[in-house]
Coordinates of C-alpha atoms in Angstrom, one line a residue:
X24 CA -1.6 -30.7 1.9
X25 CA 2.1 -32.3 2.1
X26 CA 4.9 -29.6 1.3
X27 CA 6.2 -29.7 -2.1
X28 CA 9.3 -32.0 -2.2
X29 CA 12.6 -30.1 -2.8
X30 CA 13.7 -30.7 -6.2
X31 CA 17.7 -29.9 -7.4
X32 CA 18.7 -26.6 -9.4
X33 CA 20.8 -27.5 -12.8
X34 CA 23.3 -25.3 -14.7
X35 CA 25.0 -26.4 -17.6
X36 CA 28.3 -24.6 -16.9
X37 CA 29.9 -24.4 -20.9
X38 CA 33.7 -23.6 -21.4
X39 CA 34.0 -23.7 -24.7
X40 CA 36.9 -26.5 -25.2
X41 CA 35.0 -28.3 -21.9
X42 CA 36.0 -28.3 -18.4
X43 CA 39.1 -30.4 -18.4
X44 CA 42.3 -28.5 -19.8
X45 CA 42.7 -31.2 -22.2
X46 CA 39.2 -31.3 -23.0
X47 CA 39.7 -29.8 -26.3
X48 CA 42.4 -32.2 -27.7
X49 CA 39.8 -35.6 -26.8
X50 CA 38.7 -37.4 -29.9
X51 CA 35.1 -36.4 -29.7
X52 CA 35.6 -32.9 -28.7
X53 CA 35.1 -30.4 -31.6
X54 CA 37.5 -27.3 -31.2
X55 CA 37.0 -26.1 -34.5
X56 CA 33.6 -25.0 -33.8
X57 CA 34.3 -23.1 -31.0
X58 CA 33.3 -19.8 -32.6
X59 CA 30.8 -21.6 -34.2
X60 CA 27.3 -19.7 -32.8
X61 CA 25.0 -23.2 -33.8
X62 CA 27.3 -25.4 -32.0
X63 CA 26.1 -23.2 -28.6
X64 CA 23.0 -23.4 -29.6
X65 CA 22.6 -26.6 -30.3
X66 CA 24.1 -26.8 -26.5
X67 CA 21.1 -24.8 -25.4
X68 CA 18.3 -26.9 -27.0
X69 CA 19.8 -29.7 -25.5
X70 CA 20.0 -28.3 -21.9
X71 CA 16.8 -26.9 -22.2
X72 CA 15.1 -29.9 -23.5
X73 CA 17.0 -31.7 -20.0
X74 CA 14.5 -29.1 -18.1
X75 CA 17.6 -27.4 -16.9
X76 CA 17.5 -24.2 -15.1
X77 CA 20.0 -22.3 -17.2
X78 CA 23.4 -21.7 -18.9
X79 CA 26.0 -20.3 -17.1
X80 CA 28.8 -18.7 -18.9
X81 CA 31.9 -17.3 -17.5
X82 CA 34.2 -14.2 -18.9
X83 CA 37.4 -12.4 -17.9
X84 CA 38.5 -9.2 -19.3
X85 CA 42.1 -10.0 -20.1
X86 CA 43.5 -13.0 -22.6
X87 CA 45.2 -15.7 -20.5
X88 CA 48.6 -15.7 -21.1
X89 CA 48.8 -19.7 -20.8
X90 CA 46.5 -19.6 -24.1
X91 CA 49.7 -21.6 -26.3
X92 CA 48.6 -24.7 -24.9
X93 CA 44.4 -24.5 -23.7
X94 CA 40.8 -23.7 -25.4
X95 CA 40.5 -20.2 -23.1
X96 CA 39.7 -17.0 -25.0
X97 CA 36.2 -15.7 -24.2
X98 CA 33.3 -14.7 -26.4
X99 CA 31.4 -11.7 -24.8
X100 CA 28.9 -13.3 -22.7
X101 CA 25.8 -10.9 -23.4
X102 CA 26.4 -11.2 -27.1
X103 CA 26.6 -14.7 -26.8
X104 CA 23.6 -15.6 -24.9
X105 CA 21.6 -13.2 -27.1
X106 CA 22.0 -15.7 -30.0
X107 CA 20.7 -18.3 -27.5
X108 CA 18.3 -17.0 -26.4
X109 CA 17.0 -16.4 -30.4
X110 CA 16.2 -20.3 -30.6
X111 CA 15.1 -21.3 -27.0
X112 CA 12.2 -20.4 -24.9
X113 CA 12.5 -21.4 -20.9
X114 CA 16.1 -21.8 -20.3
X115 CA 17.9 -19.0 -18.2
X116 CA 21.0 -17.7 -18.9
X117 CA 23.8 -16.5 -16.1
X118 CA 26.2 -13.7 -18.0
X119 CA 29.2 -13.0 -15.9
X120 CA 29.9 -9.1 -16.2
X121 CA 32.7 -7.9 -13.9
X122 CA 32.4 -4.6 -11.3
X123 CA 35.7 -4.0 -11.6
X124 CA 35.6 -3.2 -15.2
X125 CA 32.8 -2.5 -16.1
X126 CA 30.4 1.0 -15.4
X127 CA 27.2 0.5 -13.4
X128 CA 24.6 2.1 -15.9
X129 CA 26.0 0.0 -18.7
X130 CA 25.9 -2.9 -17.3
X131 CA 21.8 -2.0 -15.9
X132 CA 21.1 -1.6 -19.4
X133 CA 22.9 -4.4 -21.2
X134 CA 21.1 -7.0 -18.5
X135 CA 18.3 -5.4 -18.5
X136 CA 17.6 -4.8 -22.5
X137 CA 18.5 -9.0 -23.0
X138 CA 16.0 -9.5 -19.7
X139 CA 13.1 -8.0 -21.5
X140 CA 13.7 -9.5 -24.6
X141 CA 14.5 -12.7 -23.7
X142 CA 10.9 -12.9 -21.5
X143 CA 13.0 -12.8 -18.1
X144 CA 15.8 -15.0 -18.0
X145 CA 18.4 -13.2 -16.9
X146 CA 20.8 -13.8 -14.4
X147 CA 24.2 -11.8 -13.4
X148 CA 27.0 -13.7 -12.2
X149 CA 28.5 -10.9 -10.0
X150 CA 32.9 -10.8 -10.1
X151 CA 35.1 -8.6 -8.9
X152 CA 37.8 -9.8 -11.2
X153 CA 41.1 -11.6 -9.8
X154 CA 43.4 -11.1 -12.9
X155 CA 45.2 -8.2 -12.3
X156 CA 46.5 -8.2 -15.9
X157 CA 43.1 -6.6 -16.5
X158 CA 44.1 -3.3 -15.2
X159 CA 46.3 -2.3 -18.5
X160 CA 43.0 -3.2 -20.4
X161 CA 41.3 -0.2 -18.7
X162 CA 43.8 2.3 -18.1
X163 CA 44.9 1.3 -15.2
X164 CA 48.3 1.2 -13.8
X165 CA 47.7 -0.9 -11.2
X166 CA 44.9 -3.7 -10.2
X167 CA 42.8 -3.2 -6.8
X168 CA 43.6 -5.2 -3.7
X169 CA 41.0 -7.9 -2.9
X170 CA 39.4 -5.8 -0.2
X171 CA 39.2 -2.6 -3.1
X172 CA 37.7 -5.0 -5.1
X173 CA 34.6 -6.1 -2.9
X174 CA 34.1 -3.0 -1.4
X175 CA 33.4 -1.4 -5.0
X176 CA 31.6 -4.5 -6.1
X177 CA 28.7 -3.7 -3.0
X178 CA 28.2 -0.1 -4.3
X179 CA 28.2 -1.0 -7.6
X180 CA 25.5 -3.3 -6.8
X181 CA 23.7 -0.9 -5.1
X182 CA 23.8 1.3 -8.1
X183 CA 22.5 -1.0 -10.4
X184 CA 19.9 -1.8 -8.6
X185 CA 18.4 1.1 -7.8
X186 CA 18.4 1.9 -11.6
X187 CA 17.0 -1.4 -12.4
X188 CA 14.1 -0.3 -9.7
X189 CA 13.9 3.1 -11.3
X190 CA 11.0 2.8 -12.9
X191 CA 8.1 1.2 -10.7
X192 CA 6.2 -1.4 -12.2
X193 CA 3.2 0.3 -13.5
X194 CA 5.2 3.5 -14.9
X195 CA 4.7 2.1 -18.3
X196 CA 1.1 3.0 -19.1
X197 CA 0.5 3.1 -23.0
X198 CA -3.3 4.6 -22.9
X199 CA -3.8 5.6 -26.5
X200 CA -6.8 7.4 -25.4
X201 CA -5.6 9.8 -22.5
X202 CA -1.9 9.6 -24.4
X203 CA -0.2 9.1 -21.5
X204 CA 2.8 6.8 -22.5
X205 CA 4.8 6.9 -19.4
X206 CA 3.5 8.2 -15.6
X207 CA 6.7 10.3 -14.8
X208 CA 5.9 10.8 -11.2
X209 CA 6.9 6.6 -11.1
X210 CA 10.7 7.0 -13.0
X211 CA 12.9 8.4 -10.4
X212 CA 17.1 9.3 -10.7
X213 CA 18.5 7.6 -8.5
X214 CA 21.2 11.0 -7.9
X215 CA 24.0 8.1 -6.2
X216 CA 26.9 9.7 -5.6
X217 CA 29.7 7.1 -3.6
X218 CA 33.4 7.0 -3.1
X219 CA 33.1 5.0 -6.5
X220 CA 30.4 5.9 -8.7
X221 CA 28.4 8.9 -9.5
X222 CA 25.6 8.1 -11.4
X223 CA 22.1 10.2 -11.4
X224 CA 19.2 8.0 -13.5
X225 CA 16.8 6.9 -14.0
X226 CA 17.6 4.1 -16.5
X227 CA 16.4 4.3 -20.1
X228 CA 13.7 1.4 -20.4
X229 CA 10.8 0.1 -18.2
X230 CA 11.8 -2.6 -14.8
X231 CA 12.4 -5.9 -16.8
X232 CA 10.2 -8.7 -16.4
X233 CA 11.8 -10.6 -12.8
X234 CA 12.0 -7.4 -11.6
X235 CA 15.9 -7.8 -11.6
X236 CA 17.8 -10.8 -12.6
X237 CA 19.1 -13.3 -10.5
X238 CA 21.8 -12.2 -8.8
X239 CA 24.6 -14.8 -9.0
X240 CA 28.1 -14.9 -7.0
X241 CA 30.8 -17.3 -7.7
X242 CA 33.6 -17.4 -4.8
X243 CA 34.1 -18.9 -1.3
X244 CA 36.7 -16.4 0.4
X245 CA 35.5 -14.2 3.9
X246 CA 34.5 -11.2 1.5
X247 CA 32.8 -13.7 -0.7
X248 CA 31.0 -14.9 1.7
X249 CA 29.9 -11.4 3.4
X250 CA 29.1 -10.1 -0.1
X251 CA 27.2 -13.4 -1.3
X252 CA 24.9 -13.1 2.0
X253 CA 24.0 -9.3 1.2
X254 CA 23.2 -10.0 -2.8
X255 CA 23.6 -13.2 -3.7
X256 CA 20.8 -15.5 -5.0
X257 CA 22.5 -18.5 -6.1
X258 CA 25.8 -19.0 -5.6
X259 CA 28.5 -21.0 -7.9
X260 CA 31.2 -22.8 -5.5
X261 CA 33.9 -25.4 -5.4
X262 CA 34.3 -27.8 -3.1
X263 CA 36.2 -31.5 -3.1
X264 CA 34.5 -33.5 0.2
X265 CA 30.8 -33.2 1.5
X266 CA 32.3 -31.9 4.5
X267 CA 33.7 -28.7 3.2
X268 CA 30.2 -28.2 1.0
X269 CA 28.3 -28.5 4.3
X270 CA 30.4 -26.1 6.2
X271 CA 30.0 -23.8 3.6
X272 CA 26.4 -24.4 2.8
X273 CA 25.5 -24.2 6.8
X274 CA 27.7 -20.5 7.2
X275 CA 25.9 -19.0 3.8
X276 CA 22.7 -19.8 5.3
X277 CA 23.4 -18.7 9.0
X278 CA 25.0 -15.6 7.3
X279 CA 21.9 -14.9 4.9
X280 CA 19.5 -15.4 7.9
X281 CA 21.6 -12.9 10.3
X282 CA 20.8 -9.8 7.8
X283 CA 17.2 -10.2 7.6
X284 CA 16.8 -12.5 4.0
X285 CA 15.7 -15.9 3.3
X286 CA 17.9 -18.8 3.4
X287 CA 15.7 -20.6 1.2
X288 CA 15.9 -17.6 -1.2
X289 CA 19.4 -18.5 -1.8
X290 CA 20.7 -21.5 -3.9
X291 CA 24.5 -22.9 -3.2
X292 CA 25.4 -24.7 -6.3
X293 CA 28.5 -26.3 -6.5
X294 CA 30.4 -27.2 -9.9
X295 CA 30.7 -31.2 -10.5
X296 CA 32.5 -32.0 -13.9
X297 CA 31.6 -36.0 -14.1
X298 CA 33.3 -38.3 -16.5
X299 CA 30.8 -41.1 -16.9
X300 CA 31.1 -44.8 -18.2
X301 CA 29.1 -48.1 -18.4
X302 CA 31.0 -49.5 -15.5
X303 CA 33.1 -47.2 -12.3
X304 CA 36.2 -49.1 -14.1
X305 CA 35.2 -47.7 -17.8
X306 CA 34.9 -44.0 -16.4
X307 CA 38.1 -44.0 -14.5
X308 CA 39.7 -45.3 -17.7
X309 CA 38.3 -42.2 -19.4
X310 CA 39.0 -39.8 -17.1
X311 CA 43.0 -41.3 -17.1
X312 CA 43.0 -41.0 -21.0
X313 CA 41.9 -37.4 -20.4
X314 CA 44.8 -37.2 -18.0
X315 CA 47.1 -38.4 -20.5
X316 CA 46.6 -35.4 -22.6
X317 CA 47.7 -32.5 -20.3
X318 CA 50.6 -30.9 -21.0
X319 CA 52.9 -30.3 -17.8
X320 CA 54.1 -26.3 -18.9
X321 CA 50.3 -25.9 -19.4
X322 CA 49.4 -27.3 -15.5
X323 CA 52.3 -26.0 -13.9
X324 CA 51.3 -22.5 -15.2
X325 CA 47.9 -23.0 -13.8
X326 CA 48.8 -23.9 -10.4
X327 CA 51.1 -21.2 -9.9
X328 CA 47.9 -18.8 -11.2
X329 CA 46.6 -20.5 -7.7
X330 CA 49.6 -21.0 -4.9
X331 CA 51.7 -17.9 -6.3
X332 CA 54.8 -20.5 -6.7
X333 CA 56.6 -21.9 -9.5
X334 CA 57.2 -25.7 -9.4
X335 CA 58.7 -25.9 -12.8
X336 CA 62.4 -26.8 -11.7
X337 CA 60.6 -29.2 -9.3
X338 CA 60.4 -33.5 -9.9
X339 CA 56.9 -33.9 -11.1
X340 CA 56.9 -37.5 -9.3
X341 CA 58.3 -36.0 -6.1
X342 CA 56.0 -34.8 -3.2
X343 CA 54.4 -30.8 -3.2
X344 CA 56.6 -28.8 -1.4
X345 CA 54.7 -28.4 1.9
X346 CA 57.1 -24.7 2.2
X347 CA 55.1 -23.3 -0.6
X348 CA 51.6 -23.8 0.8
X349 CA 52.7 -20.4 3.4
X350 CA 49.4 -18.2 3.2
X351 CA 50.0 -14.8 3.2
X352 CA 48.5 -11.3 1.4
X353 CA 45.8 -11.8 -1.3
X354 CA 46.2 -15.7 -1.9
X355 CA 45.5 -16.2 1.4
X356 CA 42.2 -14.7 0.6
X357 CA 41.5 -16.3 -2.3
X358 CA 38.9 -19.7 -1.8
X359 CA 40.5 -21.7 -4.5
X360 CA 43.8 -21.2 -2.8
X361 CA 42.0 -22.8 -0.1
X362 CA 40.4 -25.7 -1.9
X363 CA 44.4 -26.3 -3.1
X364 CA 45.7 -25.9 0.2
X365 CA 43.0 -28.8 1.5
X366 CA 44.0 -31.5 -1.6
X367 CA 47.5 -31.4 -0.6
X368 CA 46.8 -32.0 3.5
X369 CA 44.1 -34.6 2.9
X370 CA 45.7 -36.5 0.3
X371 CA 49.5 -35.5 0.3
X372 CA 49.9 -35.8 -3.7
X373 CA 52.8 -35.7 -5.7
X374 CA 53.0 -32.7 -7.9
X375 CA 52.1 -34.6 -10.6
X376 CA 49.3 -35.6 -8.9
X377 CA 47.7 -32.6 -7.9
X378 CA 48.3 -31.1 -11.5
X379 CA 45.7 -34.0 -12.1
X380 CA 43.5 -33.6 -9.2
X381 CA 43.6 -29.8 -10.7
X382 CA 42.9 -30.1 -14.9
X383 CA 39.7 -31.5 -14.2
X384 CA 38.0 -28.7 -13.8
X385 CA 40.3 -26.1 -11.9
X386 CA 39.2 -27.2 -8.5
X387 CA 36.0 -28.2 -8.7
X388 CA 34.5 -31.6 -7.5
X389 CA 35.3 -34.4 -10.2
X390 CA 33.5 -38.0 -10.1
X391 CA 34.1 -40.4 -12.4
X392 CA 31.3 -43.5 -12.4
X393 CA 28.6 -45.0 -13.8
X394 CA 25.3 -42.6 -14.2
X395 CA 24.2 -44.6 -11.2
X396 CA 27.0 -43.5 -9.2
X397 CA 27.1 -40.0 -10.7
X398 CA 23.1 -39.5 -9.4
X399 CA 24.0 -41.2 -5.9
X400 CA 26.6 -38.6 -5.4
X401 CA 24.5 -36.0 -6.2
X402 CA 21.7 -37.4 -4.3
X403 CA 24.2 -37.5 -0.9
X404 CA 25.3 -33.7 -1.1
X405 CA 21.4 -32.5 -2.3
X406 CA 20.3 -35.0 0.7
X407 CA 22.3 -33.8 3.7
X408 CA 22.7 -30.3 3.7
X409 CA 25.9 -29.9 1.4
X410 CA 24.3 -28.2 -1.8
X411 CA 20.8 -26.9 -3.4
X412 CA 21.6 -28.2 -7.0
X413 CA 25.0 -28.6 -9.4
X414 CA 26.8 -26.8 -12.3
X415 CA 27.3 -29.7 -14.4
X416 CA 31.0 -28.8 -15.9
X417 CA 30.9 -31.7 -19.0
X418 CA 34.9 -32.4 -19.3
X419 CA 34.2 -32.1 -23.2
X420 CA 31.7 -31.0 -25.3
X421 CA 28.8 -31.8 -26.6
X422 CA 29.0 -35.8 -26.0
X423 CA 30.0 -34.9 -22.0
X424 CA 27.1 -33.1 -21.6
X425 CA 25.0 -35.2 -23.8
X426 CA 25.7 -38.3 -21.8
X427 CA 25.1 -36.3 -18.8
X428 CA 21.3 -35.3 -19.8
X429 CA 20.9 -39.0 -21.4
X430 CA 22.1 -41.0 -18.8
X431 CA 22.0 -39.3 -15.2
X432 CA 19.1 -37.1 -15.5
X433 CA 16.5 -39.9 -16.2
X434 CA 18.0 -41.3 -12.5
X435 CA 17.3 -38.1 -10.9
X436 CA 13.8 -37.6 -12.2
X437 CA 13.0 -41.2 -11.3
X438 CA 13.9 -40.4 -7.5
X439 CA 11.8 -37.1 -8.2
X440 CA 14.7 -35.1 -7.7
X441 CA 14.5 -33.2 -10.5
X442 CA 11.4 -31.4 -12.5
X443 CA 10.1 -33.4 -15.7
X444 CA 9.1 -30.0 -17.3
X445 CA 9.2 -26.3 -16.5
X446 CA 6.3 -24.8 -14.3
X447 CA 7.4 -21.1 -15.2
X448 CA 8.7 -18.9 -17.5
X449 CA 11.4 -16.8 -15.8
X450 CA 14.7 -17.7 -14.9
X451 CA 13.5 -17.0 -10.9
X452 CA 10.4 -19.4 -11.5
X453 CA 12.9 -21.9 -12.0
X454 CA 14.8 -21.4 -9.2
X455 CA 11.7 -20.7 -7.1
X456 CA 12.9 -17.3 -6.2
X457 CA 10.1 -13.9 -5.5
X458 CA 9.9 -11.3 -8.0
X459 CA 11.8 -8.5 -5.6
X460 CA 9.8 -5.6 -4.2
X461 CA 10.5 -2.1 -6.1
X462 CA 12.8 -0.2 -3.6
X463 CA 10.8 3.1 -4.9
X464 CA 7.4 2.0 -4.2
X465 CA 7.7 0.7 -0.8
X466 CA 5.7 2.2 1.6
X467 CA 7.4 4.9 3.5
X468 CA 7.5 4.7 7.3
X469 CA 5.6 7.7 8.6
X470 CA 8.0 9.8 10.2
X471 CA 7.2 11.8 13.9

């Protein structure tokens, strides 16, 4: 029989106010129902009636201090996809929980409780937390380094696992008549005890139904790129040219293959926020009108979140100051540095410019067109070896989304590119990913 055709992953990435910083001020946004649990939900019936894989929902543990001017407080993501979970059946949801703030045997229990009672579609997006601002949220005086941050992140990992493998998969029995409830001898502690954590087990409830859930990583730097080959499952990245996404699809998957896992176990999905129109002239004119709306103290502040500079006393009209693009310490580690750093030497933009190029979607790939052109993009990165499926990032919401599913996905399941209805029920069944092995009940290697 012929191989089954490769088909793309989907996410619908939400931000509440939409993807573009001025999202939230468009006439057809709706920014008054931001904390407004039906207007998610109504989000989620609509993605998962699209046959997409899941919702992905990002979090940081500190308010933005540029929140004066942009839609970007954040509901707590477990919470949230709870409620969504409520009124859906298929669709996955990716929580973004941080390791850097967080304890390891709360976070097993929080993803673990919402995978059992969602029917196992769970998936953790995996941070390490760049905002050092966080630190005063958790008594810290001072925020980790980037190196701190990745080398807790892998033990913390670790640690979580092993409690979400502490029970084996048949340790639940429930045999009313011998009244055995649970088979102890299959629970085990887990005794860790790291530079970081010390943390005995086992956890409190039964292994969930994946097994785990999906492991997720979002970042492009060197220690992203170790870390995402060790854990990662899918992986949430930003790139502008089908160059740059191949480099980084072709490394991930060299790197994944050199420690022993899958490559194919492994999905690279990078954000594409599309503004879409009737005709390539019609979406450009939108995506200009969304332009129109950003407010310069607003993009300035973001870009200096990114290059560490402040362009402020600069001419917005003038060229970037080439001076500023030095790399040095932790933004020379950081990928979206990087992705900056490669907008300004390809295309050598005004300031003004670039604060455009930027409030699309922070860095991420924008592509305004026709739902023609939108699929045929797609198509090209899916097609040679630059990307495994998308994180649609709508520029507004609902109606960017809603055009999204309405117009482009029809394209993409006409050139069977993508699935016209689920063919599981976990979030790994839709991402074709194995149920992982228990780490306690492997076999054990006889020993001489």
């Amino acid at each position: 029989m012929p191989a089954e055709k490769r088909q793309l992953n989907l996410n619908l990435f939400i931000y509440p106010g939409g993807h573009h910083e001025a999202g939230w001020r468009y006439k057809d946004s709706a920014p008054e129902r931001v904390l407004d649990i039906s207007y998610y939900q109504e989000l989620a019936k609509k993605a998962e009636a699209s046959k997409f894989d899941a919702l992905f929902f990002a979090d940081g543990p500190a308010l933005a201090d540029n929140i004066r001017y942009a839609s970007r407080f954040r509901l707590e993501p477990l919470t949230w996809i709870s409620a969504l979970a409520a009124v859906t059946e298929r669709i996955g949801f990716i929580a973004t929980a941080s390791t850097t703030y967080n304890e390891p045997y709360n976070l097993a229990r929080l993803f673990a409780s919402f995978d059992h009672l969602s029917g196992g579609r769970a998936g953790w997006n995996i941070v390490t937390t760049g905002d050092a601002s966080a630190a005063l949220n958790f008594g810290f005086d001072r925020h980790p380094t980037h190196a701190d941050r990745y080398e807790r992140a892998g033990e913390f990992v670790d640690v979580v696992t092993k409690l979400w493998d502490s029970w084996e998969d048949d340790a639940l029995v429930s045999d009313r008549e011998s009244g055995i409830f649970a088979d102890t001898d299959k629970i085990h502690p887990i005794n860790h005890i790291g530079k970081y954590h010390r943390v005995k087990g086992p956890l409190t409830l039964p292994r969930s139904p994946q097994g785990r859930p999906v492991y997720v990583q979002a970042g492009s730097s060197q220690d992203g790129r170790s870390f995402a080959s060790r854990y990662a499952e899918a992986i949430f990245t930003a790139h502008q040219t089908l160059g740059n996404a191949q480099e980084f699809y072709a490394d991930i998957k060299a790197r994944v293959k050199s420690v022993g896992r899958n490559p194919d176990h492994v999905k690279v999905l990078p954000g594409i926020s599309p503004f879409i129109g009737s005709t390539e002239a019609e979406a450009r004119a939108l995506h200009d009108e969304f332009n129109e709306l950003t407010q310069p103290e607003y993009s300035l502040h973001q870009l200096r979140r990114i290059v560490d500079a402040d362009l402020s006393s600069y001419d917005l009209d003038g060229p970037f100051p080439r001076e500023l693009t030095h790399v040095e310490g932790e933004r020379g580690a950081s990928s979206r540095f990087h992705v900056v750093l490669d907008i300004i030497e390809r295309e050598n933009p005004t300031i003004r410019q670039l604060l455009h190029r930027l409030a699309g979607a922070r860095g991420h790939w924008v592509q305004a067109g026709t739902p023609e052109q939108i699929a045929d993009k797609i198509q090209e990165w899916f097609d040679n070896g630059a990307a495994d499926g998308f994180n649609i990032m709508p520029p507004y919401l609902q109606g960017g989304f809603a055009i999204f599913a309405e117009e482009v996905v029809p394209i993409l399941r006409k050139r069977g590119l993508f699935r016209h209805d689920y063919d599981g029920a976990t979030l790994r069944d839709h991402f074709g990913l194995p149920r992982p092995e228990n780490t306690f009940s492997r076999p054990q290697k006889a020993t001489a």
